[in-house]
Amino acid sequence: MPTNNSLTITDNRTGKSYEVPITDETIRAIDLRKIKVKDDDFGLMTYDPAFMNTAACRSAITFIDGDKGILEYRGYPIEQLAEKSTYLETAWLLLNGELPTKDELAAWTNTITYHTFINENLKFVLDSFRYNAHPMGMLIAMISALGTFYPEAKNIFDQEGRKRQIERLIAKMITIAGFGYRHMVGMPYAYPDNKLSYPANFLNMMYRTTEAEYEPNPALVRALDVLFILHADHEQNCSTSSMRVVGSSHVDPYSAVAAACAALYGPLHGGANEQVIHMLTEIGSKQNIPAFIEKVKKGEGGVKLMGFGHRVYKNYDPRAKIIKNSAYEVFEVTGMNPLLDIALELEKIALEDEYFVKRKLYPNVDFYSGLIYQAMKFPMDMFPVLFAIPRVSGWLAQWSEMLNDSDQKIARPRQIFTGSARRDYKAIEGR
Ligand code: CMC
């Protein structure tokens, strides 16, 4: 007799019925393999390009309700973390599951601060890039190169060693990113200053010139820290899935993080905020918005409204709401970004337009973040780097969770073969 928590499937090819258990509103794809016509058949598979309806893991890190626009890290609402936490505290939370005690936070902050230095030889790697190399290309290469300095990082099941690599990666991200920027603009590298907080130290390595002590504006430091909190994790997105897939081969975490960075670089993922600025600049003024919207709706030249739409959110992305508010605080210090007016009007028109309403397309995290970064004088090429810096903590939390999960194995999807049937090799003269 079928229980309530199962699915009965009748195979109309054979008339046979099968019972498949349901747990967590999910069936296991492997349970379908027993559905066969002949005994030696492979068994039924699921076809799910882009993983639209496939859970690839069980995870206790980040919860998203895309319809309601809810995002929580380890149960804590993103709005509360953005208001009350810091990025380093949030990173600890993601990695350890609980908020740190006062002593834990002090020790963690100290450890991360003292791991920000990178081996001097890495500067030669950076020096070999042309002045106009994209900072994401440099970041990906530098993270991979960084891993070669820690050969013990391949011992991924050594808990202490794993912890040390996690600390190094989180700490050194701001140094690599800052050094990459200095290389681009032809300025001497600015070393970490251990008196500064994590986001302030990053700004120090970006912008310090001749000051004896660099003191970034506290409002900008806080805004950057909030952006870091908002970008720290987002469950099984493209780059996190890359981290898990690559990590599932048991490669060292530096190589897996480099792969995740590469995935993040794409314009449909972490590269979207850069595209938003290009789009707003191209639109140029409010009166050009209706024509642009028409172009998007017709899909002319594949034009999309960048910074809109999301695979999971079918409501306003909660991160976009927080960033929109932060933008005003930043502009009080930096002066207004003239593109904001266009962005606000574009959002207003799109949210009233049937095309976007019907498809549930709302602003995502990237719609307003680029405006803040631009006001803070980050070059556009650096935007995905700013996304990658905090996302490293999420990637590493997800990677650790995967390594501790006995359900996981090396990732290896199946395919439906659509190629030619077996045939004999033809000599070149006869082709
Ligand atoms: N502008 C215009 N139409 C859109 C957009 C957009 N930004 N996004 C989706 N659509 C349309 C799409 O053409 C499709 O229409 P139809 O049903 O007529 O074919 C429908 O909405 C459903 O979209 P989809 O492409 O099936 O949705 P998806 O889940 O595969 O794609 C997405 C999600 C984020 C890739 C997509 O919305 C997009 O390309 N947005 C613009 C890029 C962007 O802002 N990316 C940042 C994502 S948030 C941060 C991150 O994850 O890194």
XYZ file of N, CA and C in Angstrom, residues 268-269 272-273 276 305-311 313 315-321 323 361-369:
90
model
N 25.934 37.115 -17.040
C 24.632 36.728 -16.487
C 24.718 36.521 -14.986
N 25.909 36.586 -14.437
C 26.080 36.323 -13.006
C 26.720 37.572 -12.392
N 26.981 41.222 -14.078
C 25.787 41.981 -14.481
C 25.819 43.439 -14.005
N 26.433 43.698 -12.837
C 26.410 45.102 -12.353
C 27.218 46.026 -13.273
N 25.002 46.796 -16.080
C 23.947 47.770 -15.729
C 24.464 49.184 -15.983
N 17.135 43.766 -19.958
C 17.209 44.796 -18.933
C 18.143 44.248 -17.852
N 19.401 44.666 -17.922
C 20.389 44.103 -17.006
C 20.079 44.544 -15.575
N 20.354 43.626 -14.617
C 20.030 43.932 -13.226
C 18.583 43.624 -12.904
N 17.871 43.014 -13.855
C 16.482 42.610 -13.634
C 16.362 41.107 -13.862
N 15.470 40.500 -13.104
C 15.200 39.076 -13.298
C 16.125 38.218 -12.460
N 15.631 37.063 -12.108
C 16.433 36.144 -11.297
C 15.837 34.755 -11.399
N 16.696 33.752 -11.435
C 16.212 32.379 -11.495
C 15.356 32.039 -10.279
N 14.410 34.503 -7.460
C 13.486 35.544 -6.985
C 12.430 35.852 -8.027
N 10.170 38.030 -7.052
C 9.722 39.155 -6.252
C 10.934 40.068 -6.150
N 10.789 41.204 -5.487
C 11.925 42.130 -5.338
C 13.048 41.411 -4.581
N 14.230 41.411 -5.130
C 15.386 40.810 -4.464
C 15.642 41.610 -3.175
N 15.599 40.945 -1.995
C 15.735 41.720 -0.740
C 17.061 42.472 -0.674
N 18.074 41.965 -1.363
C 19.375 42.640 -1.348
C 19.295 43.955 -2.125
N 18.512 43.959 -3.202
C 18.389 45.181 -4.012
C 17.747 46.292 -3.188
N 16.773 45.919 -2.332
C 16.100 46.923 -1.482
C 17.106 47.591 -0.553
N 20.399 47.688 -0.859
C 21.416 48.437 -1.613
C 20.858 49.782 -2.076
N 9.655 39.900 -13.284
C 11.035 40.389 -13.356
C 11.162 41.635 -12.490
N 11.973 41.526 -11.454
C 12.190 42.621 -10.503
C 13.684 42.959 -10.465
N 14.025 44.130 -9.887
C 15.459 44.437 -9.766
C 16.159 43.385 -8.910
N 17.339 42.980 -9.339
C 18.134 42.059 -8.530
C 19.298 42.827 -7.894
N 20.155 42.091 -7.201
C 21.246 42.698 -6.415
C 22.127 43.616 -7.260
N 22.206 43.334 -8.561
C 23.140 44.070 -9.399
C 22.595 45.396 -9.910
N 21.296 45.628 -9.732
C 20.720 46.814 -10.374
C 21.281 48.110 -9.776
N 21.421 48.150 -8.447
C 21.903 49.385 -7.820
C 23.353 49.312 -7.331
N 23.910 48.092 -7.201
C 25.252 48.004 -6.593
C 26.306 48.727 -7.436
